[in-house]
Short mmCIF file of C-alpha atoms in Angstrom, two decimals:
data_model
loop_
_atom_site.label_atom_id
_atom_site.label_comp_id
_atom_site.label_asym_id
_atom_site.label_seq_id
_atom_site.Cartn_x
_atom_site.Cartn_y
_atom_site.Cartn_z
CA MET A 4 -2.90 11.58 9.43
CA ALA A 5 -1.08 13.88 11.81
CA LYS A 6 2.53 14.99 11.73
CA SER A 7 3.66 12.05 13.86
CA MET A 8 2.23 8.97 12.19
CA THR A 9 2.05 5.81 14.27
CA THR A 10 2.71 2.31 13.02
CA GLU A 11 -0.99 1.56 13.43
CA THR A 12 -1.93 4.56 11.29
CA ALA A 13 0.61 3.56 8.64
CA GLU A 14 -0.77 0.00 8.63
CA ALA A 15 -4.33 1.29 8.29
CA LEU A 16 -3.30 3.46 5.35
CA ALA A 17 -1.54 0.53 3.68
CA LEU A 18 -4.62 -1.65 4.15
CA ARG A 19 -6.72 1.05 2.51
CA ALA A 20 -4.17 1.11 -0.33
CA LEU A 21 -4.54 -2.65 -0.71
CA GLY A 22 -8.30 -2.24 -0.85
CA PHE A 23 -7.84 0.46 -3.48
CA LEU A 24 -5.70 -1.88 -5.58
CA ALA A 25 -8.08 -4.80 -5.11
CA ALA A 26 -11.13 -2.75 -6.13
CA GLU A 27 -10.12 -2.80 -9.80
CA PRO A 28 -8.52 -5.76 -11.63
CA GLU A 29 -6.39 -3.38 -13.72
CA ARG A 30 -4.87 -2.07 -10.49
CA LEU A 31 -4.52 -5.42 -8.73
CA GLU A 32 -3.07 -7.52 -11.56
CA PRO A 33 0.20 -5.56 -11.87
CA PHE A 34 0.67 -5.75 -8.10
CA LEU A 35 0.13 -9.52 -8.13
CA ALA A 36 2.49 -9.90 -11.08
CA THR A 37 5.19 -7.85 -9.34
CA THR A 38 4.94 -9.77 -6.07
CA GLY A 39 4.37 -13.19 -7.61
CA LEU A 40 1.22 -13.61 -5.54
CA GLY A 41 -2.11 -14.91 -6.70
CA PRO A 42 -5.62 -14.18 -5.49
CA SER A 43 -5.53 -17.33 -3.35
CA THR A 44 -2.21 -16.43 -1.65
CA LEU A 45 -2.86 -12.74 -1.13
CA ARG A 46 -4.57 -13.08 2.24
CA ALA A 47 -1.79 -15.24 3.71
CA ALA A 48 0.87 -12.91 2.35
CA ALA A 49 -0.81 -9.92 3.99
CA SER A 50 0.33 -11.20 7.39
CA GLN A 51 3.99 -11.36 6.34
CA PRO A 52 6.46 -8.73 7.56
CA GLY A 53 7.08 -6.17 4.87
CA PHE A 54 3.91 -6.88 2.90
CA LEU A 55 2.19 -3.61 3.74
CA ALA A 56 5.35 -1.67 2.88
CA ALA A 57 5.38 -3.52 -0.47
CA VAL A 58 1.81 -2.40 -1.11
CA LEU A 59 2.84 1.21 -0.56
CA ASP A 60 5.99 0.69 -2.66
CA HIS A 61 3.83 -0.48 -5.54
CA LEU A 62 1.50 2.46 -5.17
CA ALA A 63 4.37 4.92 -5.01
CA GLY A 64 5.92 3.37 -8.11
CA SER A 65 3.14 4.79 -10.27
CA ASP A 66 2.44 8.50 -10.18
CA SER A 67 -1.06 7.98 -11.53
CA LEU A 68 -1.94 5.34 -8.90
CA LEU A 69 -0.38 7.37 -6.13
CA LEU A 70 -2.20 10.56 -7.08
CA GLU A 71 -5.53 8.78 -7.57
CA PHE A 72 -5.29 7.02 -4.19
CA ALA A 73 -4.17 10.16 -2.36
CA GLY A 74 -6.84 12.19 -4.10
CA ASN A 75 -9.57 9.71 -3.16
CA LEU A 76 -8.63 10.16 0.51
CA SER A 77 -7.84 13.88 0.22
CA LEU A 78 -4.28 13.23 1.40
CA ASN A 79 -0.97 14.77 0.52
CA PRO A 80 0.87 12.04 -1.47
CA GLU A 81 3.90 12.54 0.79
CA ILE A 82 1.94 10.83 3.58
CA ILE A 83 2.17 7.56 1.63
CA ALA A 84 5.97 7.87 1.62
CA GLN A 85 5.93 8.57 5.36
CA ALA A 86 3.78 5.50 6.01
CA ARG A 87 6.01 3.38 3.80
CA SER A 88 9.07 4.52 5.73
CA ILE A 89 7.45 3.60 9.04
CA LEU A 90 6.36 0.20 7.79
CA SER A 91 9.69 -0.67 6.21
CA GLY A 92 11.39 0.05 9.53
CA ALA A 93 8.78 -1.83 11.53
CA GLY A 94 8.45 -4.63 8.99
CA GLY A 95 12.11 -5.47 8.83
CA GLY A 96 12.70 -5.01 5.13
CA GLU A 97 11.31 -5.88 1.75
CA PHE A 98 8.58 -8.32 0.92
CA ALA A 99 9.33 -10.65 -1.94
#
């Protein structure tokens, strides 16, 4: 993740974050509850504008999740905020 992150790089990071959340039910369930999604609607929602930014929002909303995810990838947690900023601009707003 270089200094100038592309939209594609930000999307790839957000997809990895989604995989991180989905890997453990105790991580995924709060995300589903917050978004109102269910396991059967998650895949369709992933194609919606703003969804990937919402994934990063959720991750950034919990210091423990954020630090665990960033640590797993050996990333500076600020990169998640940078990716979220790119995706919220490219995605056209919030996902709800």
